[in-house]
Amino acid sequence: MKLSLFISDEQAILEPHNDILATALVVIGFVVFAAVMSKAYFIHDEQSHSIENYEEASRIAESIASWDELQGTRPDIISARMLDKISEPVTDTEAHDLFFARFSPNNEFSVDIHTDDGKYHWTVRKNKAEATGNVIAASIPVTIEINPAQHTSGKITVRIWKRYI
């Protein structure tokens, strides 16, 4: 009986300070929720860009391995003689420019080609600028023709980063 009197008592005093505290808790909860959601979005966005960049680096590596200008005596072999011309220091600027002209100018990347035994290493760069930001790398195995009588296994590694304008 006393409980129903307490609930239905119309002479109660309104305390406005309780409303302020409840509103503050709701606002704080909303801010924390927004912060957690934005952090989750940024992590997802960064990971999706990393996956896209990895796929792009893999496509570039495959394109380099199948480029006609780099072919040795067979289509599935890369010529070390041609690599010597386009790698650092560049001796054939026309071939070097043609090498990078096939790819999007918004992608900055460098290419490292080396033999598995470590005797030979070539680096092909568009410019002297070093990689900045989030760098993603992809490698594929290749066969490199050192001379017409000598072939060795190696890898093409493409390091890619986006240039934001």
CSV table of N, CA and C in Angstrom, one decimal:
chain,number,residue,atom,x,y,z
A,1,MET,N,0.8,-1.2,0.0
A,1,MET,CA,0.0,0.0,0.0
A,1,MET,C,0.9,1.2,0.0
A,2,LYS,N,1.9,1.2,0.8
A,2,LYS,CA,2.7,2.4,0.8
A,2,LYS,C,3.5,2.6,-0.5
A,3,LEU,N,3.8,1.5,-1.2
A,3,LEU,CA,4.5,1.5,-2.4
A,3,LEU,C,3.6,2.2,-3.5
A,4,SER,N,2.4,1.9,-3.6
A,4,SER,CA,1.6,2.6,-4.6
A,4,SER,C,1.4,4.1,-4.2
A,5,LEU,N,1.4,4.4,-3.0
A,5,LEU,CA,1.3,5.8,-2.6
A,5,LEU,C,2.6,6.6,-3.0
A,6,PHE,N,3.7,5.9,-2.9
A,6,PHE,CA,5.0,6.5,-3.3
A,6,PHE,C,5.0,6.8,-4.8
A,7,ILE,N,4.5,5.8,-5.6
A,7,ILE,CA,4.6,6.0,-7.0
A,7,ILE,C,3.6,7.0,-7.5
A,8,SER,N,2.4,7.0,-6.9
A,8,SER,CA,1.4,7.9,-7.4
A,8,SER,C,1.3,9.2,-6.7
A,9,ASP,N,2.3,9.5,-5.9
A,9,ASP,CA,2.3,10.8,-5.1
A,9,ASP,C,2.6,11.9,-6.1
A,10,GLU,N,1.7,12.8,-6.2
A,10,GLU,CA,1.9,14.0,-7.1
A,10,GLU,C,2.6,15.2,-6.4
A,11,GLN,N,3.0,15.1,-5.2
A,11,GLN,CA,3.6,16.2,-4.5
A,11,GLN,C,5.1,16.1,-4.5
A,12,ALA,N,5.7,15.2,-5.3
A,12,ALA,CA,7.1,15.0,-5.3
A,12,ALA,C,7.8,16.3,-5.8
A,13,ILE,N,9.1,16.4,-5.4
A,13,ILE,CA,9.9,17.6,-5.8
A,13,ILE,C,10.7,17.1,-7.0
A,14,LEU,N,10.8,17.9,-8.1
A,14,LEU,CA,11.5,17.7,-9.3
A,14,LEU,C,13.0,18.1,-9.0
A,15,GLU,N,13.9,17.2,-9.2
A,15,GLU,CA,15.3,17.5,-9.0
A,15,GLU,C,16.0,17.6,-10.4
A,16,PRO,N,16.3,18.8,-10.9
A,16,PRO,CA,16.9,19.0,-12.3
A,16,PRO,C,18.3,18.5,-12.4
A,17,HIS,N,19.0,18.3,-11.2
A,17,HIS,CA,20.4,17.9,-11.3
A,17,HIS,C,20.4,16.4,-11.8
A,18,ASN,N,19.4,15.6,-11.6
A,18,ASN,CA,19.4,14.3,-12.1
A,18,ASN,C,19.4,14.3,-13.6
A,19,ASP,N,18.6,15.2,-14.2
A,19,ASP,CA,18.6,15.2,-15.7
A,19,ASP,C,19.9,15.6,-16.3
A,20,ILE,N,20.6,16.5,-15.7
A,20,ILE,CA,21.9,16.9,-16.2
A,20,ILE,C,22.9,15.7,-16.1
A,21,LEU,N,22.9,15.0,-15.0
A,21,LEU,CA,23.8,13.8,-14.9
A,21,LEU,C,23.5,12.8,-15.9
A,22,ALA,N,22.2,12.5,-16.1
A,22,ALA,CA,21.8,11.5,-17.1
A,22,ALA,C,22.2,11.9,-18.5
A,23,THR,N,22.0,13.2,-18.8
A,23,THR,CA,22.4,13.7,-20.2
A,23,THR,C,23.9,13.6,-20.4
A,24,ALA,N,24.6,13.9,-19.3
A,24,ALA,CA,26.1,13.9,-19.4
A,24,ALA,C,26.5,12.4,-19.7
A,25,LEU,N,25.9,11.5,-19.0
A,25,LEU,CA,26.3,10.1,-19.3
A,25,LEU,C,25.9,9.6,-20.7
A,26,VAL,N,24.8,10.1,-21.2
A,26,VAL,CA,24.4,9.7,-22.6
A,26,VAL,C,25.4,10.4,-23.6
A,27,VAL,N,25.8,11.6,-23.4
A,27,VAL,CA,26.8,12.3,-24.3
A,27,VAL,C,28.1,11.6,-24.2
A,28,ILE,N,28.6,11.2,-23.0
A,28,ILE,CA,29.9,10.5,-22.9
A,28,ILE,C,29.8,9.2,-23.6
A,29,GLY,N,28.7,8.5,-23.4
A,29,GLY,CA,28.5,7.2,-24.1
A,29,GLY,C,28.6,7.3,-25.6
A,30,PHE,N,27.9,8.4,-26.1
A,30,PHE,CA,27.9,8.6,-27.6
A,30,PHE,C,29.3,8.9,-28.1
A,31,VAL,N,30.0,9.7,-27.3
A,31,VAL,CA,31.4,10.1,-27.8
A,31,VAL,C,32.3,8.9,-27.8
A,32,VAL,N,32.2,8.0,-26.8
A,32,VAL,CA,33.0,6.8,-26.7
A,32,VAL,C,32.6,5.9,-27.9
A,33,PHE,N,31.3,5.7,-28.1
A,33,PHE,CA,30.9,4.9,-29.2
A,33,PHE,C,31.4,5.5,-30.6
A,34,ALA,N,31.4,6.8,-30.8
A,34,ALA,CA,31.9,7.4,-32.0
A,34,ALA,C,33.4,7.2,-32.2
A,35,ALA,N,34.1,7.3,-31.1
A,35,ALA,CA,35.6,7.1,-31.1
A,35,ALA,C,35.9,5.6,-31.5
A,36,VAL,N,35.2,4.7,-30.9
A,36,VAL,CA,35.4,3.3,-31.2
A,36,VAL,C,35.1,3.0,-32.6
A,37,MET,N,34.0,3.5,-33.1
A,37,MET,CA,33.6,3.2,-34.5
A,37,MET,C,34.6,3.9,-35.5
A,38,SER,N,35.0,5.1,-35.2
A,38,SER,CA,36.0,5.7,-36.1
A,38,SER,C,37.3,5.0,-36.2
A,39,LYS,N,37.8,4.5,-35.0
A,39,LYS,CA,39.0,3.7,-35.0
A,39,LYS,C,38.9,2.4,-35.8
A,40,ALA,N,37.7,1.8,-35.6
A,40,ALA,CA,37.5,0.6,-36.4
A,40,ALA,C,37.4,0.9,-37.9
A,41,TYR,N,36.9,2.0,-38.3
A,41,TYR,CA,36.8,2.4,-39.7
A,41,TYR,C,38.2,2.6,-40.2
A,42,PHE,N,39.0,3.3,-39.5
A,42,PHE,CA,40.4,3.7,-40.0
A,42,PHE,C,41.2,2.4,-40.1
A,43,ILE,N,41.1,1.5,-39.2
A,43,ILE,CA,41.8,0.2,-39.2
A,43,ILE,C,41.4,-0.6,-40.5
A,44,HIS,N,40.1,-0.7,-40.7
A,44,HIS,CA,39.6,-1.4,-41.9
A,44,HIS,C,40.0,-0.7,-43.2
A,45,ASP,N,40.0,0.6,-43.2
A,45,ASP,CA,40.4,1.3,-44.4
A,45,ASP,C,41.9,1.1,-44.7
A,46,GLU,N,42.7,1.1,-43.7
A,46,GLU,CA,44.2,0.9,-43.8
A,46,GLU,C,44.5,-0.5,-44.3
A,47,GLN,N,43.7,-1.5,-43.7
A,47,GLN,CA,44.0,-2.9,-44.2
A,47,GLN,C,43.5,-3.1,-45.6
A,48,SER,N,42.4,-2.5,-46.0
A,48,SER,CA,41.9,-2.6,-47.4
A,48,SER,C,42.9,-2.0,-48.4
A,49,HIS,N,43.5,-0.9,-48.0
A,49,HIS,CA,44.5,-0.3,-48.8
A,49,HIS,C,45.7,-1.1,-48.9
A,50,SER,N,46.1,-1.8,-47.8
A,50,SER,CA,47.3,-2.7,-47.8
A,50,SER,C,47.0,-3.9,-48.8
A,51,ILE,N,45.8,-4.4,-48.7
A,51,ILE,CA,45.5,-5.5,-49.6
A,51,ILE,C,45.5,-5.1,-51.1
A,52,GLU,N,44.9,-3.9,-51.3
A,52,GLU,CA,44.9,-3.4,-52.7
A,52,GLU,C,46.4,-3.2,-53.2
A,53,ASN,N,47.2,-2.6,-52.3
A,53,ASN,CA,48.6,-2.3,-52.7
A,53,ASN,C,49.4,-3.7,-52.9
A,54,TYR,N,49.1,-4.7,-52.1
A,54,TYR,CA,49.8,-6.0,-52.3
A,54,TYR,C,49.4,-6.6,-53.7
A,55,GLU,N,48.1,-6.5,-54.0
A,55,GLU,CA,47.6,-7.0,-55.3
A,55,GLU,C,48.2,-6.3,-56.4
A,56,GLU,N,48.3,-4.9,-56.3
A,56,GLU,CA,49.0,-4.1,-57.3
A,56,GLU,C,50.4,-4.5,-57.5
A,57,ALA,N,51.1,-4.7,-56.3
A,57,ALA,CA,52.6,-5.0,-56.4
A,57,ALA,C,52.7,-6.4,-57.1
A,58,SER,N,51.8,-7.3,-56.8
A,58,SER,CA,51.9,-8.6,-57.4
A,58,SER,C,51.7,-8.5,-58.9
A,59,ARG,N,50.7,-7.7,-59.3
A,59,ARG,CA,50.5,-7.5,-60.8
A,59,ARG,C,51.7,-6.9,-61.5
A,60,ILE,N,52.3,-5.9,-60.8
A,60,ILE,CA,53.5,-5.3,-61.4
A,60,ILE,C,54.6,-6.3,-61.5
A,61,ALA,N,54.8,-7.1,-60.5
A,61,ALA,CA,55.9,-8.1,-60.6
A,61,ALA,C,55.6,-9.1,-61.7
A,62,GLU,N,54.4,-9.5,-61.9
A,62,GLU,CA,54.1,-10.5,-63.0
A,62,GLU,C,54.3,-9.8,-64.3
A,63,SER,N,53.9,-8.5,-64.4
A,63,SER,CA,54.1,-7.8,-65.6
A,63,SER,C,55.6,-7.6,-66.0
A,64,ILE,N,56.4,-7.4,-65.0
A,64,ILE,CA,57.8,-7.2,-65.2
A,64,ILE,C,58.4,-8.6,-65.7
A,65,ALA,N,58.0,-9.7,-65.0
A,65,ALA,CA,58.5,-11.0,-65.4
A,65,ALA,C,58.1,-11.4,-66.8
A,66,SER,N,57.0,-10.9,-67.3
A,66,SER,CA,56.6,-11.3,-68.7
A,66,SER,C,56.8,-10.2,-69.7
A,67,TRP,N,57.5,-9.1,-69.3
A,67,TRP,CA,57.8,-8.0,-70.3
A,67,TRP,C,58.7,-8.5,-71.4
A,68,ASP,N,58.4,-8.3,-72.6
A,68,ASP,CA,59.1,-8.8,-73.8
A,68,ASP,C,60.6,-8.2,-73.8
A,69,GLU,N,60.7,-7.0,-73.4
A,69,GLU,CA,62.1,-6.4,-73.5
A,69,GLU,C,63.1,-7.0,-72.5
A,70,LEU,N,62.6,-7.7,-71.5
A,70,LEU,CA,63.5,-8.3,-70.5
A,70,LEU,C,63.7,-9.8,-70.8
A,71,GLN,N,63.1,-10.3,-71.8
A,71,GLN,CA,63.3,-11.7,-72.1
A,71,GLN,C,64.7,-12.1,-72.5
A,72,GLY,N,65.0,-13.3,-72.1
A,72,GLY,CA,66.3,-13.9,-72.5
A,72,GLY,C,66.2,-14.7,-73.8
A,73,THR,N,66.8,-15.8,-73.8
A,73,THR,CA,66.7,-16.7,-75.0
A,73,THR,C,65.4,-17.4,-75.1
A,74,ARG,N,64.6,-17.5,-74.0
A,74,ARG,CA,63.3,-18.0,-73.9
A,74,ARG,C,62.3,-17.0,-73.3
A,75,PRO,N,61.0,-17.1,-73.6
A,75,PRO,CA,60.1,-16.1,-73.0
A,75,PRO,C,60.0,-16.2,-71.5
A,76,ASP,N,60.3,-17.3,-70.9
A,76,ASP,CA,60.1,-17.5,-69.4
A,76,ASP,C,61.4,-17.1,-68.6
A,77,ILE,N,62.4,-16.6,-69.3
A,77,ILE,CA,63.7,-16.3,-68.7
A,77,ILE,C,63.9,-14.8,-68.8
A,78,ILE,N,64.5,-14.2,-67.7
A,78,ILE,CA,64.8,-12.7,-67.7
A,78,ILE,C,66.3,-12.6,-68.0
A,79,SER,N,66.6,-11.7,-68.9
A,79,SER,CA,68.0,-11.4,-69.3
A,79,SER,C,68.7,-10.5,-68.3
A,80,ALA,N,69.8,-11.0,-67.8
A,80,ALA,CA,70.7,-10.2,-66.9
A,80,ALA,C,71.3,-9.0,-67.7
A,81,ARG,N,71.6,-9.2,-68.9
A,81,ARG,CA,72.2,-8.2,-69.8
A,81,ARG,C,71.2,-6.9,-69.8
A,82,MET,N,69.9,-7.2,-70.0
A,82,MET,CA,69.0,-6.1,-70.1
A,82,MET,C,68.8,-5.5,-68.7
A,83,LEU,N,68.8,-6.3,-67.7
A,83,LEU,CA,68.7,-5.8,-66.3
A,83,LEU,C,69.8,-4.8,-66.0
A,84,ASP,N,71.0,-5.2,-66.5
A,84,ASP,CA,72.2,-4.3,-66.3
A,84,ASP,C,71.9,-2.9,-66.9
A,85,LYS,N,71.2,-2.9,-68.0
A,85,LYS,CA,71.0,-1.6,-68.7
A,85,LYS,C,70.0,-0.7,-68.0
A,86,ILE,N,68.9,-1.3,-67.4
A,86,ILE,CA,67.9,-0.4,-66.8
A,86,ILE,C,68.0,-0.3,-65.2
A,87,SER,N,68.9,-1.0,-64.6
A,87,SER,CA,69.1,-0.9,-63.2
A,87,SER,C,70.1,0.2,-62.8
A,88,GLU,N,70.2,0.5,-61.5
A,88,GLU,CA,71.1,1.5,-61.1
A,88,GLU,C,72.6,1.0,-61.2
A,89,PRO,N,73.5,1.8,-61.8
A,89,PRO,CA,73.3,3.0,-62.5
A,89,PRO,C,72.7,2.7,-63.9
A,90,VAL,N,71.8,3.5,-64.4
A,90,VAL,CA,71.1,3.3,-65.6
A,90,VAL,C,72.0,3.7,-66.8
A,91,THR,N,72.2,2.7,-67.7
A,91,THR,CA,73.0,2.9,-68.9
A,91,THR,C,72.1,3.1,-70.1
A,92,ASP,N,70.9,2.7,-70.1
A,92,ASP,CA,70.0,2.8,-71.2
A,92,ASP,C,68.7,3.6,-70.7
A,93,THR,N,68.7,4.9,-70.8
A,93,THR,CA,67.6,5.7,-70.2
A,93,THR,C,66.3,5.5,-71.0
A,94,GLU,N,66.4,5.2,-72.3
A,94,GLU,CA,65.2,5.0,-73.1
A,94,GLU,C,64.5,3.8,-72.6
A,95,ALA,N,65.2,2.7,-72.4
A,95,ALA,CA,64.6,1.4,-71.9
A,95,ALA,C,64.1,1.6,-70.5
A,96,HIS,N,64.8,2.4,-69.7
A,96,HIS,CA,64.4,2.6,-68.3
A,96,HIS,C,63.1,3.4,-68.3
A,97,ASP,N,63.0,4.4,-69.1
A,97,ASP,CA,61.8,5.2,-69.2
A,97,ASP,C,60.6,4.4,-69.7
A,98,LEU,N,60.9,3.5,-70.7
A,98,LEU,CA,59.9,2.6,-71.3
A,98,LEU,C,59.4,1.6,-70.2
A,99,PHE,N,60.3,1.2,-69.4
A,99,PHE,CA,60.0,0.3,-68.3
A,99,PHE,C,58.9,0.8,-67.4
A,100,PHE,N,59.1,2.1,-67.0
A,100,PHE,CA,58.1,2.7,-66.1
A,100,PHE,C,56.9,3.3,-66.8
A,101,ALA,N,57.0,3.6,-68.1
A,101,ALA,CA,55.9,4.2,-68.8
A,101,ALA,C,54.7,3.3,-68.9
A,102,ARG,N,54.9,2.0,-68.7
A,102,ARG,CA,53.8,1.0,-68.7
A,102,ARG,C,52.9,1.0,-67.5
A,103,PHE,N,53.3,1.7,-66.5
A,103,PHE,CA,52.6,1.6,-65.2
A,103,PHE,C,52.0,3.0,-64.9
A,104,SER,N,51.0,3.0,-64.0
A,104,SER,CA,50.3,4.3,-63.6
A,104,SER,C,51.3,5.2,-62.9
A,105,PRO,N,51.3,6.5,-63.3
A,105,PRO,CA,52.2,7.5,-62.6
A,105,PRO,C,51.8,7.7,-61.2
A,106,ASN,N,50.6,7.4,-60.7
A,106,ASN,CA,50.3,7.6,-59.3
A,106,ASN,C,50.9,6.5,-58.4
A,107,ASN,N,51.4,5.4,-58.9
A,107,ASN,CA,52.0,4.4,-58.1
A,107,ASN,C,53.5,4.7,-58.2
A,108,GLU,N,54.1,4.8,-57.0
A,108,GLU,CA,55.5,4.8,-56.8
A,108,GLU,C,56.0,3.5,-56.4
A,109,PHE,N,57.0,3.0,-57.1
A,109,PHE,CA,57.5,1.6,-56.7
A,109,PHE,C,58.9,1.5,-57.1
A,110,SER,N,59.6,0.6,-56.5
A,110,SER,CA,60.9,0.2,-56.8
A,110,SER,C,61.0,-1.3,-57.0
A,111,VAL,N,61.9,-1.8,-57.8
A,111,VAL,CA,62.0,-3.2,-58.1
A,111,VAL,C,63.4,-3.7,-57.7
A,112,ASP,N,63.5,-4.8,-57.0
A,112,ASP,CA,64.7,-5.4,-56.7
A,112,ASP,C,64.7,-6.8,-57.3
A,113,ILE,N,65.7,-7.1,-58.0
A,113,ILE,CA,65.8,-8.5,-58.6
A,113,ILE,C,67.1,-9.0,-58.2
A,114,HIS,N,67.1,-10.2,-57.6
A,114,HIS,CA,68.3,-10.9,-57.2
A,114,HIS,C,68.3,-12.4,-57.4
A,115,THR,N,69.5,-12.9,-57.5
A,115,THR,CA,69.6,-14.4,-57.7
A,115,THR,C,69.5,-15.0,-56.3
A,116,ASP,N,69.1,-16.2,-56.2
A,116,ASP,CA,68.9,-16.9,-54.9
A,116,ASP,C,70.3,-17.1,-54.2
A,117,ASP,N,71.3,-17.3,-55.0
A,117,ASP,CA,72.7,-17.5,-54.4
A,117,ASP,C,73.3,-16.2,-53.9
A,118,GLY,N,72.7,-15.0,-54.3
A,118,GLY,CA,73.2,-13.7,-53.8
A,118,GLY,C,74.3,-13.1,-54.6
A,119,LYS,N,74.7,-13.7,-55.7
A,119,LYS,CA,75.8,-13.2,-56.5
A,119,LYS,C,75.4,-12.0,-57.3
A,120,TYR,N,74.2,-11.9,-57.7
A,120,TYR,CA,73.8,-10.8,-58.6
A,120,TYR,C,72.5,-10.1,-57.9
A,121,HIS,N,72.5,-8.8,-58.1
A,121,HIS,CA,71.4,-8.0,-57.5
A,121,HIS,C,71.2,-6.8,-58.4
A,122,TRP,N,70.0,-6.5,-58.8
A,122,TRP,CA,69.7,-5.3,-59.6
A,122,TRP,C,68.6,-4.5,-58.9
A,123,THR,N,68.7,-3.2,-58.9
A,123,THR,CA,67.7,-2.3,-58.3
A,123,THR,C,67.2,-1.4,-59.4
A,124,VAL,N,65.9,-1.3,-59.7
A,124,VAL,CA,65.4,-0.4,-60.7
A,124,VAL,C,64.4,0.5,-60.0
A,125,ARG,N,64.8,1.8,-60.1
A,125,ARG,CA,64.0,2.9,-59.5
A,125,ARG,C,63.6,3.9,-60.5
A,126,LYS,N,62.4,4.5,-60.3
A,126,LYS,CA,62.0,5.6,-61.2
A,126,LYS,C,62.8,6.9,-60.9
A,127,ASN,N,62.9,7.2,-59.6
A,127,ASN,CA,63.7,8.3,-59.2
A,127,ASN,C,64.5,8.0,-57.9
A,128,LYS,N,65.2,8.9,-57.5
A,128,LYS,CA,66.1,8.6,-56.3
A,128,LYS,C,65.3,8.7,-55.0
A,129,ALA,N,64.1,9.1,-55.0
A,129,ALA,CA,63.3,9.3,-53.8
A,129,ALA,C,63.1,7.9,-53.1
A,130,GLU,N,63.2,7.9,-51.8
A,130,GLU,CA,63.0,6.7,-51.1
A,130,GLU,C,61.5,6.5,-50.8
A,131,ALA,N,61.2,5.3,-50.4
A,131,ALA,CA,59.8,5.0,-50.1
A,131,ALA,C,59.4,5.7,-48.8
A,132,THR,N,58.1,6.2,-48.8
A,132,THR,CA,57.6,6.9,-47.6
A,132,THR,C,56.2,6.3,-47.3
A,133,GLY,N,55.9,6.4,-46.1
A,133,GLY,CA,54.5,5.9,-45.7
A,133,GLY,C,54.5,4.4,-45.6
A,134,ASN,N,53.3,3.9,-46.0
A,134,ASN,CA,53.0,2.5,-45.9
A,134,ASN,C,53.6,1.8,-47.1
A,135,VAL,N,54.6,1.0,-47.0
A,135,VAL,CA,55.3,0.3,-48.1
A,135,VAL,C,54.8,-1.1,-48.1
A,136,ILE,N,54.4,-1.6,-49.2
A,136,ILE,CA,53.9,-3.0,-49.3
A,136,ILE,C,54.8,-3.7,-50.4
A,137,ALA,N,55.3,-4.9,-50.1
A,137,ALA,CA,56.1,-5.6,-51.0
A,137,ALA,C,55.5,-7.0,-51.4
A,138,ALA,N,55.8,-7.3,-52.7
A,138,ALA,CA,55.4,-8.7,-53.2
A,138,ALA,C,56.5,-9.2,-54.0
A,139,SER,N,56.7,-10.5,-53.9
A,139,SER,CA,57.8,-11.2,-54.6
A,139,SER,C,57.3,-12.4,-55.4
A,140,ILE,N,58.0,-12.6,-56.6
A,140,ILE,CA,57.7,-13.8,-57.4
A,140,ILE,C,59.0,-14.4,-57.8
A,141,PRO,N,59.0,-15.8,-57.9
A,141,PRO,CA,60.2,-16.4,-58.4
A,141,PRO,C,60.4,-16.3,-59.9
A,142,VAL,N,61.6,-16.2,-60.4
A,142,VAL,CA,61.9,-16.1,-61.8
A,142,VAL,C,63.2,-16.9,-62.1
A,143,THR,N,63.4,-17.1,-63.4
A,143,THR,CA,64.7,-17.6,-63.8
A,143,THR,C,65.5,-16.5,-64.5
A,144,ILE,N,66.7,-16.4,-64.2
A,144,ILE,CA,67.5,-15.3,-64.8
A,144,ILE,C,68.6,-15.9,-65.6
A,145,GLU,N,68.8,-15.3,-66.8
A,145,GLU,CA,69.8,-15.8,-67.7
A,145,GLU,C,71.1,-14.9,-67.5
A,146,ILE,N,72.1,-15.4,-66.9
A,146,ILE,CA,73.3,-14.7,-66.7
A,146,ILE,C,74.1,-14.5,-68.0
A,147,ASN,N,74.2,-15.6,-68.7
A,147,ASN,CA,74.7,-15.6,-70.1
A,147,ASN,C,74.0,-16.8,-70.8
A,148,PRO,N,74.1,-16.9,-72.1
A,148,PRO,CA,73.4,-18.0,-72.8
A,148,PRO,C,73.6,-19.4,-72.3
A,149,ALA,N,74.7,-19.6,-71.6
A,149,ALA,CA,75.0,-21.0,-71.1
A,149,ALA,C,74.6,-21.1,-69.6
A,150,GLN,N,74.4,-20.0,-68.9
A,150,GLN,CA,74.2,-20.1,-67.4
A,150,GLN,C,72.8,-19.4,-67.0
A,151,HIS,N,72.0,-20.2,-66.4
A,151,HIS,CA,70.7,-19.8,-65.9
A,151,HIS,C,70.7,-20.0,-64.4
A,152,THR,N,70.0,-19.2,-63.6
A,152,THR,CA,69.9,-19.3,-62.2
A,152,THR,C,68.5,-18.9,-61.7
A,153,SER,N,68.1,-19.4,-60.6
A,153,SER,CA,66.8,-18.9,-60.0
A,153,SER,C,67.0,-17.6,-59.3
A,154,GLY,N,65.9,-16.9,-59.2
A,154,GLY,CA,66.0,-15.6,-58.5
A,154,GLY,C,64.6,-15.1,-58.1
A,155,LYS,N,64.5,-13.9,-57.7
A,155,LYS,CA,63.2,-13.3,-57.3
A,155,LYS,C,63.1,-11.9,-57.7
A,156,ILE,N,61.9,-11.5,-58.1
A,156,ILE,CA,61.6,-10.1,-58.3
A,156,ILE,C,60.8,-9.7,-57.1
A,157,THR,N,61.2,-8.6,-56.5
A,157,THR,CA,60.5,-8.0,-55.4
A,157,THR,C,60.1,-6.6,-55.8
A,158,VAL,N,58.8,-6.3,-55.7
A,158,VAL,CA,58.3,-5.0,-56.0
A,158,VAL,C,57.8,-4.4,-54.7
A,159,ARG,N,58.4,-3.2,-54.4
A,159,ARG,CA,58.0,-2.4,-53.2
A,159,ARG,C,57.1,-1.2,-53.7
A,160,ILE,N,55.9,-1.1,-53.3
A,160,ILE,CA,55.0,-0.1,-53.8
A,160,ILE,C,54.5,0.7,-52.6
A,161,TRP,N,54.3,2.0,-53.0
A,161,TRP,CA,53.7,3.0,-52.0
A,161,TRP,C,52.9,3.9,-52.9
A,162,LYS,N,51.9,4.5,-52.3
A,162,LYS,CA,51.0,5.4,-53.1
A,162,LYS,C,51.5,6.8,-52.9
A,163,ARG,N,51.5,7.6,-54.0
A,163,ARG,CA,51.8,9.0,-53.9
A,163,ARG,C,50.5,9.7,-53.9
A,164,TYR,N,50.2,10.4,-52.8
A,164,TYR,CA,48.9,11.1,-52.7
A,164,TYR,C,49.1,12.6,-53.1
A,165,ILE,N,48.3,13.0,-54.0
A,165,ILE,CA,48.5,14.4,-54.6
A,165,ILE,C,47.5,15.3,-53.9
